[in-house]
Short mmCIF file of C-alpha atoms in Angstrom, two decimals:
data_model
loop_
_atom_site.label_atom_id
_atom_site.label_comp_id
_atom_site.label_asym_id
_atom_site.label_seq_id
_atom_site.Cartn_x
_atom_site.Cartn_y
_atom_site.Cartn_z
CA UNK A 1 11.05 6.94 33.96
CA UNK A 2 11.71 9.77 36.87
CA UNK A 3 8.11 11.54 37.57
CA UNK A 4 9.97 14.80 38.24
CA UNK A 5 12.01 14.58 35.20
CA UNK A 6 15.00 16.95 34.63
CA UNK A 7 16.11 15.96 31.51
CA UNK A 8 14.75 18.48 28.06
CA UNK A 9 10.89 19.11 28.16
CA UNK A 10 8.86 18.67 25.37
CA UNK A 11 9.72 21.32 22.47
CA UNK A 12 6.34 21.46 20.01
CA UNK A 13 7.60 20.96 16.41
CA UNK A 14 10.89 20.35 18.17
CA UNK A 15 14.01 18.20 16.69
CA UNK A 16 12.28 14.72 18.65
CA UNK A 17 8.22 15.92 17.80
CA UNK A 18 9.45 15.91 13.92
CA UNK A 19 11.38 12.69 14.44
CA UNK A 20 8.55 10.63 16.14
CA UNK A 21 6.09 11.93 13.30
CA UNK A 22 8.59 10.79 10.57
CA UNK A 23 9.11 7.22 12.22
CA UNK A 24 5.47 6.63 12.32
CA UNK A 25 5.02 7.79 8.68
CA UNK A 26 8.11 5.23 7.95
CA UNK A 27 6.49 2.57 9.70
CA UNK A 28 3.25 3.08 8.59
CA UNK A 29 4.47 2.61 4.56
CA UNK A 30 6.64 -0.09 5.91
CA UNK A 31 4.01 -1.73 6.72
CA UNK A 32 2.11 -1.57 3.57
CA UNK A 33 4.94 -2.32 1.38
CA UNK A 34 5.69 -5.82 3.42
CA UNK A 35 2.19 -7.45 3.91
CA UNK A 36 -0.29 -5.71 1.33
CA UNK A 37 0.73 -8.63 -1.12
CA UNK A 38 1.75 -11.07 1.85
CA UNK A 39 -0.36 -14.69 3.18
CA UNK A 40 -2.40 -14.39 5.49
CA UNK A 41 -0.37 -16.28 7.71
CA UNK A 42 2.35 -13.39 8.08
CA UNK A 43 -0.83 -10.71 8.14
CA UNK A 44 -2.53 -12.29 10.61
CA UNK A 45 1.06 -12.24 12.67
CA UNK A 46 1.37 -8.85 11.96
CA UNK A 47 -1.74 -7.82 13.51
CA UNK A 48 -1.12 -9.67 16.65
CA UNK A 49 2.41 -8.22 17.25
CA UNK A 50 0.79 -4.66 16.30
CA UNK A 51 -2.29 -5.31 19.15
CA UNK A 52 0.22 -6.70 21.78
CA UNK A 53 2.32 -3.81 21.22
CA UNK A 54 -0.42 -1.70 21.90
CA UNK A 55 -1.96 -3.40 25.01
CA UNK A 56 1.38 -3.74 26.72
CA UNK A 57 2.39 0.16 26.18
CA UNK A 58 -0.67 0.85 27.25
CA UNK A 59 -0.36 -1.63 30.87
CA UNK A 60 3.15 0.00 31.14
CA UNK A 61 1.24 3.97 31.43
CA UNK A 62 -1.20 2.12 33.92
CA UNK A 63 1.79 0.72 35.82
CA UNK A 64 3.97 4.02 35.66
CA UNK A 65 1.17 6.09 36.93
CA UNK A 66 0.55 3.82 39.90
CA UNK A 67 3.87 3.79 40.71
CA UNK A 68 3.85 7.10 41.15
CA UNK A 69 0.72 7.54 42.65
CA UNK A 70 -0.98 9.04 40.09
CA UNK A 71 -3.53 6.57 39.07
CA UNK A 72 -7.08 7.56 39.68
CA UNK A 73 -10.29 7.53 38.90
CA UNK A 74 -11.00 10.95 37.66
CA UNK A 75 -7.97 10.24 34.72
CA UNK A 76 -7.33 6.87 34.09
CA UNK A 77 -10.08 4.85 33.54
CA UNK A 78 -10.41 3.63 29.47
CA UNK A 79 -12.78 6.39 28.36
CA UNK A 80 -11.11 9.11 26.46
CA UNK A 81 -11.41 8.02 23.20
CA UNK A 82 -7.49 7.28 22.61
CA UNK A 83 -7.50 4.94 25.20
CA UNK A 84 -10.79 2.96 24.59
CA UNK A 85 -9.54 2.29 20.79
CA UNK A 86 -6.09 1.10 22.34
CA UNK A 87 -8.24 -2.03 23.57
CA UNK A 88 -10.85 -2.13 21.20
CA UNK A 89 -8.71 -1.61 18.10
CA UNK A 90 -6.41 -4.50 19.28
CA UNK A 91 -9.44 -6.86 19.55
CA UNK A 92 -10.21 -5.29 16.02
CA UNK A 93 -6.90 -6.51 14.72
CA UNK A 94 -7.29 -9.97 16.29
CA UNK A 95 -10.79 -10.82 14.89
CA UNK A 96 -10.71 -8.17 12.13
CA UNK A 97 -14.52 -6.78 13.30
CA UNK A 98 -15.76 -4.79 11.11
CA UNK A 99 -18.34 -2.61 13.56
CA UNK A 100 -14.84 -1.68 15.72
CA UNK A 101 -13.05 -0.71 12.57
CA UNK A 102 -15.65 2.29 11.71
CA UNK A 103 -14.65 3.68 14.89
CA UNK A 104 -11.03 3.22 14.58
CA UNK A 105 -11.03 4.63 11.14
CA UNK A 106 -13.25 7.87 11.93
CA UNK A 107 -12.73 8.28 15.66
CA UNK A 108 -9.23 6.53 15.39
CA UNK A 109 -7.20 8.97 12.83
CA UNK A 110 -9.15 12.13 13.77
CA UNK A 111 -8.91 11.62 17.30
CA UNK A 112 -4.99 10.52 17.49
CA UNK A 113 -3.64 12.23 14.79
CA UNK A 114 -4.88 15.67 16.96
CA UNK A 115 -2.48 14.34 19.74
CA UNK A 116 -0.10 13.36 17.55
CA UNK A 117 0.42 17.28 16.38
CA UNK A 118 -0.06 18.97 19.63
CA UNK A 119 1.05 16.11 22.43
CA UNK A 120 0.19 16.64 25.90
CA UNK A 121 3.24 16.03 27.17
CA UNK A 122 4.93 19.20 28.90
CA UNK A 123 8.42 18.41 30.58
CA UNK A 124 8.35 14.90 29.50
CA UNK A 125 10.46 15.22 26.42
CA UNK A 126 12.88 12.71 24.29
CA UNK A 127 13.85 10.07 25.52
CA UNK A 128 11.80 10.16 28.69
CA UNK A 129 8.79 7.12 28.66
CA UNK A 130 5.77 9.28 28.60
CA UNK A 131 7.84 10.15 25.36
CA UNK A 132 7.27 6.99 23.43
CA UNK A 133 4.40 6.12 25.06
CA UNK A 134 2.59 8.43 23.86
CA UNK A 135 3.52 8.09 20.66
CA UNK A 136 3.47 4.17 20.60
CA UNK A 137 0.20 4.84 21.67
CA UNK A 138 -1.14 7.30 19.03
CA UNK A 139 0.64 6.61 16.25
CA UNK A 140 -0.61 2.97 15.83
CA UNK A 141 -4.26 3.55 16.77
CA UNK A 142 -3.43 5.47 13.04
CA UNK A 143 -1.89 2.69 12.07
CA UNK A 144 -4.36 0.29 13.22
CA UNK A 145 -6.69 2.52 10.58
CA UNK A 146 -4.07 2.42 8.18
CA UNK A 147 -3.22 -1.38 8.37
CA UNK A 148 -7.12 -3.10 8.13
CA UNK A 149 -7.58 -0.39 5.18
CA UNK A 150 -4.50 -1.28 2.95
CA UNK A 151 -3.59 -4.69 4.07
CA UNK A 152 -6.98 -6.35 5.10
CA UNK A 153 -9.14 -4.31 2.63
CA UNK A 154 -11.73 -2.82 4.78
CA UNK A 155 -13.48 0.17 3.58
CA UNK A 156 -15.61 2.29 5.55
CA UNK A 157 -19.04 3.33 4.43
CA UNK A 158 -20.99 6.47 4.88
CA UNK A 159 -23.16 4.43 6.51
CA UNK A 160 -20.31 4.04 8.72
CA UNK A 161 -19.68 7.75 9.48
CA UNK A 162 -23.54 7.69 10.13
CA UNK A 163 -23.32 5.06 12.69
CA UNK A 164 -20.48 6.19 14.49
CA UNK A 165 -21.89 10.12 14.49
CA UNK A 166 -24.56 8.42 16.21
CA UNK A 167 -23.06 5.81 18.97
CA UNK A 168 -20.35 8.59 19.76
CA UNK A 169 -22.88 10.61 20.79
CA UNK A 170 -24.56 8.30 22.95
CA UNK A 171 -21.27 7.45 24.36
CA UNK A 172 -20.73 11.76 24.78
CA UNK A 173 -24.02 11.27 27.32
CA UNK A 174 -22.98 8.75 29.32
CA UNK A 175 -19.39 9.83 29.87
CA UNK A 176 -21.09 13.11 30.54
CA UNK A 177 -23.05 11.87 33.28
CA UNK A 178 -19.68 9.88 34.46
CA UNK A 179 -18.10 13.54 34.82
CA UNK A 180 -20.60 14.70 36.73
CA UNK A 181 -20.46 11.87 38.96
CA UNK A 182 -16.80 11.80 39.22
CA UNK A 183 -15.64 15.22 39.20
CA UNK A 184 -13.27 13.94 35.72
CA UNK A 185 -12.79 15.51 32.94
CA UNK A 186 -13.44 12.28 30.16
CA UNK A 187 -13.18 13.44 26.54
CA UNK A 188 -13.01 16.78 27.49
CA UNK A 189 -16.47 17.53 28.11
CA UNK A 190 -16.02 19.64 31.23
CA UNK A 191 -13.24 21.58 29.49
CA UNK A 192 -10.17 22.09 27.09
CA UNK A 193 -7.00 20.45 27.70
CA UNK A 194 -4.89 22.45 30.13
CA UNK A 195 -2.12 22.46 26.99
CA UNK A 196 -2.09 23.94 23.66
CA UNK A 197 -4.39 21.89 21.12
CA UNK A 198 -6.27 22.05 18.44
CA UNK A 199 -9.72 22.48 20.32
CA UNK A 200 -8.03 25.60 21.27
CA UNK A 201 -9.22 26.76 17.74
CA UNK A 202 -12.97 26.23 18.86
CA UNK A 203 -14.94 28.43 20.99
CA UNK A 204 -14.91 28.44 24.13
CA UNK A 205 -16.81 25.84 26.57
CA UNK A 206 -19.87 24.68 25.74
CA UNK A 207 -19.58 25.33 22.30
CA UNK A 208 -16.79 23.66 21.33
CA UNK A 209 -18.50 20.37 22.38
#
């Protein structure tokens, strides 16, 4: 839990990077194979573990940043995308709402799955917490996606991808105005990560926007 951690950094594609990707893809098959066919009694149970999960992980980053006095404004307030599904996707899995589930599906697996291959994560490698927080975090907004597909049935439309294309770019103008406001950085607007991702594959700000 040490901020200055000494233990082994983050290796990209590293031993622990390939072992966290292979647990989620266990868990997410694991998951289909035990409720796809089950009543909705155990799916509904399933869905409130998986959203309680979720919002807890996410309290304990909000707690461990405090603690270390690293909470602020400018980076932890629920706007990047990753973090707003984290509480909207567990509401999702509670009340199974359809108009959240576009977003997780779309926004949800594109968005995550980038962090997922190229974690921002730098000396904080296996087993530190911003480990497995991370990918706690990430790997079931996926699953979230994953889970109301197979299990519950929901399908996206394309007037789904039309509707989020067009409220996620509404929501791109007001967190732009935010970042203007408060000198952050939300959904990297103002400019790439400071770490190797794959925006880094775009050109170069504002274009890659």
């Amino acid at each position: 839990f040490a901020y200055y951690y000494t233990g082994p950094p983050f290796v990209l594609f590293g031993p622990a990077h390939i072992g966290a990707l292979a647990a989620l893809i266990l868990l997410n098959i694991a998951l289909i194979w035990r409720f796809k066919k089950a009543p909705e009694k155990a799916r509904r149970r399933a869905a409130y573990v998986i959203a309680a999960v979720l919002w807890l992980n996410e309290i304990a980053w909000h707690v461990w940043n405090y603690k270390n006095g690293i909470w602020t404004v400018q980076t932890m307030l629920p706007l990047h995308i990753c973090s707003l599904l984290v509480w909207a996707g567990g509401l999702m899995l509670i009340t199974k709402n359809y108009f959240i589930y576009e977003f997780i599906y779309f926004m949800g697996i594109g968005g995550a799955s980038q962090v997922l291959i190229t974690p921002y994560l730098d000396i904080y490698g296996f087993p530190h917490f911003r480990f497995f927080q991370s990918f706690i975090s990430h790997g079931l907004i996926v699953s979230m996606a994953i889970y109301m597909t197979m299990v519950e049935g929901l399908r996206p439309t394309w007037k789904s991808l039309l509707r989020v294309v067009l409220w996620m770019n509404i929501y791109l103008a007001i967190i732009f105005v935010v970042n203007t406001l408060t000198g952050s950085n939300y959904l990297f607007l103002a400019e790439k990560p400071p770490v190797a991702t794959l925006l880094d594959l775009l050109p170069e700000w504002p274009w890659y926007i």
